[in-house]
Coordinates of N, CA and C in Angstrom, one line a residue:
M1 N 170.4 37.4 102.6 CA 171.5 37.0 102.9 C 172.6 38.3 103.5
D2 N 173.5 37.6 104.0 CA 174.6 38.4 104.7 C 175.6 38.9 103.7
A3 N 176.7 39.9 103.8 CA 177.4 40.8 102.9 C 178.7 39.5 102.4
Q4 N 178.7 38.6 103.4 CA 179.8 37.4 103.1 C 179.3 36.8 101.7
Q5 N 178.4 36.0 102.4 CA 176.9 35.1 101.8 C 176.7 35.9 99.5
S6 N 177.0 36.7 100.2 CA 176.1 37.6 98.5 C 177.4 37.8 98.0
E7 N 178.8 38.3 98.6 CA 179.7 38.1 97.6 C 180.3 36.4 97.1
S8 N 179.9 36.2 97.6 CA 179.8 34.6 97.5 C 178.9 34.2 96.4
A9 N 177.8 34.5 96.8 CA 176.8 34.2 95.0 C 177.4 34.8 94.2
W10 N 177.8 35.8 94.1 CA 177.7 36.8 93.3 C 179.3 36.4 92.5
R11 N 180.3 36.1 93.0 CA 181.7 35.6 92.1 C 181.0 34.0 92.1
A12 N 180.5 33.1 92.4 CA 180.2 31.9 91.8 C 179.1 32.0 90.4
L13 N 178.6 33.6 91.0 CA 177.7 33.9 89.6 C 178.5 34.0 88.7
A14 N 178.9 34.7 88.7 CA 180.5 35.1 87.7 C 180.9 34.5 87.0
V15 N 181.4 33.2 88.1 CA 182.4 32.3 87.4 C 181.5 31.5 86.4
W16 N 180.4 31.2 86.5 CA 179.5 29.9 86.1 C 179.0 31.4 84.7
V17 N 178.8 32.2 84.5 CA 178.3 33.3 83.6 C 179.4 32.9 82.6
R18 N 180.5 33.1 83.2 CA 182.0 32.9 81.9 C 182.4 31.9 81.7
W19 N 181.7 30.0 82.5 CA 181.7 29.0 82.0 C 180.0 28.8 80.6
F20 N 179.1 29.3 81.1 CA 178.3 29.5 80.5 C 178.4 29.8 78.9
V21 N 179.2 31.1 78.7 CA 179.5 32.0 77.8 C 180.3 31.4 76.7
A22 N 181.5 30.8 77.7 CA 182.6 30.1 76.9 C 181.8 28.9 76.2
T23 N 181.2 27.9 77.1 CA 181.1 26.4 76.4 C 179.9 26.5 75.4
Y24 N 179.2 27.8 75.4 CA 178.3 27.9 74.2 C 178.5 28.8 73.3
Q25 N 179.4 29.4 73.6 CA 180.0 30.2 72.4 C 178.5 31.4 72.1
L26 N 178.4 31.9 73.4 CA 177.3 32.9 73.6 C 178.1 34.0 72.9
T27 N 177.4 34.7 71.9 CA 178.0 36.6 72.0 C 177.7 37.4 72.4
T28 N 178.2 38.4 72.1 CA 177.5 39.6 73.1 C 176.0 40.2 72.4
S29 N 175.4 39.9 71.9 CA 174.1 40.2 71.6 C 173.1 39.1 72.6
V30 N 173.6 37.9 73.6 CA 172.9 37.2 74.3 C 173.4 37.1 75.4
V31 N 174.7 37.7 75.8 CA 175.5 38.5 77.5 C 176.4 38.7 77.3
P32 N 175.6 40.6 77.4 CA 176.9 41.4 77.0 C 178.3 41.7 78.3
D33 N 179.1 42.2 77.8 CA 179.9 42.5 78.6 C 179.6 42.9 80.3
C34 N 179.0 44.0 79.7 CA 178.0 44.2 81.1 C 176.9 43.8 81.5
W35 N 176.9 43.0 81.2 CA 176.0 41.8 82.1 C 175.5 42.1 83.7
W36 N 176.1 41.7 84.3 CA 175.9 42.4 86.1 C 175.6 44.0 86.0
R37 N 175.3 44.5 85.3 CA 174.9 45.8 85.2 C 173.2 46.1 85.1
H38 N 173.0 44.7 84.1 CA 171.1 44.4 83.7 C 170.5 43.7 84.9
P39 N 169.7 43.9 86.0 CA 169.1 43.4 86.9 C 168.3 42.2 86.2
E40 N 168.0 42.2 84.9 CA 167.0 41.4 84.3 C 167.7 40.6 83.4
I41 N 168.7 41.0 83.5 CA 169.8 40.0 82.8 C 170.6 39.1 83.7
V42 N 171.1 39.4 84.9 CA 171.4 38.5 86.0 C 170.2 37.7 86.8
A43 N 169.5 38.4 86.5 CA 167.9 37.2 87.3 C 167.6 36.1 86.2
E44 N 168.1 36.3 84.6 CA 167.7 35.4 84.0 C 169.2 34.1 84.0
L45 N 170.3 34.9 84.2 CA 171.6 34.0 84.1 C 171.3 33.2 85.6
Y46 N 171.2 34.3 86.8 CA 171.1 33.0 88.0 C 170.0 31.9 87.5
A47 N 168.6 32.8 87.6 CA 168.1 31.2 87.0 C 168.6 29.7 86.1
L48 N 169.3 30.5 85.7 CA 170.0 29.1 84.2 C 170.9 28.6 85.5
Q49 N 171.5 29.3 86.2 CA 172.8 29.1 87.2 C 171.9 27.6 88.1
R50 N 171.2 28.3 88.4 CA 170.4 27.0 89.5 C 169.7 26.1 88.8
A51 N 169.4 26.7 87.4 CA 168.4 25.3 86.9 C 169.9 24.2 86.8
E52 N 170.7 24.7 86.1 CA 171.9 23.8 86.0 C 172.0 23.0 87.3
L53 N 172.4 23.9 87.6 CA 173.1 23.3 88.8 C 171.8 21.9 89.7
A54 N 170.7 22.2 89.8 CA 169.8 21.4 90.0 C 169.0 19.7 88.7
S55 N 169.8 20.6 87.7 CA 169.8 19.1 86.6 C 170.5 18.0 87.0
Y56 N 171.9 18.9 87.4 CA 172.9 17.7 87.8 C 172.8 17.0 89.4
A57 N 171.4 17.0 89.6 CA 171.8 16.9 91.2 C 171.6 15.3 91.7
A58 N 172.1 14.9 92.1 CA 172.1 13.3 92.9 C 170.9 12.4 92.9
D59 N 169.8 13.1 93.2 CA 168.4 12.7 93.1 C 167.7 12.3 92.0
D60 N 168.7 13.2 91.0 CA 167.6 13.7 89.7 C 167.9 11.9 88.6
S61 N 166.9 12.0 87.9 CA 166.8 9.8 87.2 C 167.3 10.1 85.8
G62 N 168.5 11.9 85.3 CA 168.5 11.4 84.7 C 168.6 12.2 83.5
F63 N 166.5 13.0 83.4 CA 166.0 13.9 82.9 C 166.4 15.1 82.6
G64 N 167.3 15.6 84.3 CA 167.2 17.3 84.5 C 168.0 18.3 83.4
P65 N 169.7 16.8 82.8 CA 170.5 17.8 82.4 C 169.6 17.8 80.2
L66 N 168.6 17.2 80.3 CA 168.4 16.7 78.9 C 167.0 18.5 79.3
A67 N 166.5 18.2 80.0 CA 165.3 19.1 80.3 C 166.1 20.5 80.3
L68 N 167.3 20.9 80.7 CA 167.9 22.0 80.9 C 168.1 22.1 79.3
H69 N 168.3 21.8 78.4 CA 168.8 21.8 76.9 C 167.8 21.9 76.5
E70 N 166.7 21.2 77.0 CA 165.2 21.9 75.9 C 165.1 23.3 76.1
R71 N 165.2 23.6 77.7 CA 164.5 25.2 77.9 C 165.3 25.9 77.5
L72 N 166.6 25.4 77.1 CA 167.8 26.5 77.2 C 167.5 27.5 75.8
P73 N 167.0 27.1 74.4 CA 166.4 28.1 73.5 C 166.0 29.0 73.6
H74 N 165.2 28.9 74.6 CA 164.1 30.1 75.4 C 164.7 31.3 76.4
A75 N 165.5 29.8 76.8 CA 166.3 31.5 77.9 C 167.3 32.0 77.0
V76 N 167.9 31.6 75.9 CA 169.0 32.5 75.1 C 168.5 33.3 75.1
E77 N 167.1 33.1 73.8 CA 166.1 34.2 73.2 C 165.8 35.4 74.3
R78 N 165.3 35.0 75.3 CA 164.7 35.9 76.8 C 166.0 37.1 77.1
L79 N 167.2 36.2 76.8 CA 168.6 36.9 77.5 C 168.7 38.0 75.7
R80 N 168.4 37.2 74.8 CA 168.7 38.4 73.7 C 167.8 39.6 73.7
T81 N 166.5 39.4 73.9 CA 165.8 40.5 74.0 C 165.9 41.5 75.1
H82 N 166.5 40.8 76.5 CA 166.5 42.1 77.3 C 168.4 42.4 76.8
C83 N 169.1 42.0 76.2 CA 169.8 43.1 75.5 C 170.0 43.7 74.7
R84 N 169.0 43.4 73.7 CA 168.3 44.6 72.5 C 167.8 45.5 73.2
A85 N 166.7 44.8 74.7 CA 166.0 46.6 75.2 C 167.0 47.2 75.8
A86 N 168.1 46.9 76.4 CA 169.5 47.6 77.4 C 170.2 48.4 76.4
G87 N 170.3 48.0 74.9 CA 170.5 48.9 74.2 C 172.4 48.5 74.1
C88 N 173.0 48.2 74.8 CA 174.8 48.0 74.8 C 175.4 47.1 74.0
V89 N 174.6 46.5 72.8 CA 175.7 45.7 72.2 C 175.9 46.6 71.1
G90 N 175.1 47.6 70.4 CA 175.3 48.3 69.4 C 176.1 49.0 69.8
L91 N 176.5 49.6 71.0 CA 177.2 50.4 71.3 C 178.8 49.8 71.6
Q92 N 178.7 49.1 71.6 CA 179.7 48.1 72.5 C 180.0 49.0 73.5
A93 N 179.2 49.5 74.8 CA 179.6 50.2 75.7 C 178.5 49.9 76.4
H94 N 178.9 50.0 78.0 CA 177.1 49.8 79.0 C 176.5 51.2 78.2
K95 N 175.6 51.4 78.5 CA 174.5 52.2 78.6 C 173.5 52.0 79.9
E96 N 173.3 52.9 80.9 CA 172.9 52.9 82.0 C 171.5 52.6 82.4
P97 N 170.7 51.4 82.0 CA 169.1 51.4 81.8 C 168.3 52.2 82.9
P98 N 167.1 53.3 82.4 CA 166.2 54.4 82.9 C 165.8 53.2 84.3
R99 N 166.1 54.0 84.9 CA 164.9 53.2 86.4 C 163.9 53.7 86.1
R100 N 162.6 52.7 86.2 CA 161.1 52.8 86.4 C 161.2 52.6 88.1
I101 N 160.4 53.3 89.0 CA 159.7 52.8 90.1 C 158.1 53.3 89.9
L102 N 157.8 52.3 90.2 CA 155.8 52.7 90.7 C 156.1 53.0 91.7
S103 N 154.6 53.8 91.7 CA 154.2 54.3 93.3 C 153.5 53.1 94.0
T104 N 153.6 53.4 95.5 CA 153.2 52.2 95.9 C 151.9 52.8 97.1
D105 N 152.1 54.5 96.5 CA 151.0 55.0 97.6 C 149.7 55.9 96.3
D106 N 149.6 55.3 95.7 CA 148.9 55.9 94.6 C 147.4 55.3 95.0
P107 N 146.2 56.3 95.2 CA 144.8 55.9 96.3 C 144.0 54.7 95.2
A108 N 144.4 55.2 93.8 CA 143.5 53.7 92.9 C 144.3 52.2 93.2
L109 N 145.6 52.2 93.5 CA 146.5 51.3 93.7 C 145.6 50.8 95.1
L110 N 146.2 51.5 96.3 CA 145.2 51.4 97.3 C 144.2 51.0 97.4
E111 N 143.2 50.9 96.5 CA 141.9 50.9 96.6 C 141.7 49.2 95.8
W112 N 142.4 49.2 95.0 CA 142.2 48.2 94.3 C 143.1 47.1 95.3
Q113 N 144.1 47.2 95.7 CA 144.9 46.1 97.1 C 144.0 45.6 98.5
A114 N 142.9 47.1 98.9 CA 141.9 46.6 99.4 C 140.8 45.2 99.2
E115 N 140.6 44.9 97.3 CA 139.2 44.4 97.0 C 140.1 43.2 97.2
P116 N 139.1 42.4 96.9 CA 139.4 40.4 97.6 C 139.7 39.9 95.8
H117 N 139.3 40.6 95.2 CA 139.8 39.7 93.6 C 139.2 38.2 92.9
Q118 N 138.2 38.2 94.1 CA 138.2 36.8 93.5 C 136.8 36.8 92.7
L119 N 136.6 35.4 91.9 CA 134.7 35.6 91.7 C 134.0 35.2 92.1
G120 N 132.8 36.2 91.7 CA 131.9 36.0 92.8 C 131.1 34.7 92.8
A121 N 130.4 34.5 93.8 CA 129.4 33.3 94.0 C 128.7 33.0 92.8
D122 N 127.9 33.8 92.5 CA 127.2 33.8 90.9 C 128.4 32.9 89.5
F123 N 129.2 32.6 89.9 CA 130.1 32.3 88.8 C 129.9 30.9 89.0

């Protein structure tokens, strides 16, 4: 995405999250006020936004909205888990999550990447 597309997408997500929180009366233990500062929460909310949009597509036979609502409790529980891990809710303030950056040049990883990881012919 270019900068303009990115800004438009983030703005649309923020509007949708506001609607989502209000419509489903979600607490800060599900979507904290600083949701946009947590990539894992953003990813979950973006997936929900896209699923909600797709569920009302013109070519949907009518089961899309129902399927979305059947899956919604699982998504809400994942959001709640992300919020607990973030630690912002109890503080009533944003807590910057520590960044964990995995190495991509570890010799053991490079060796593992070179292997096929296929089941043997004798399987």
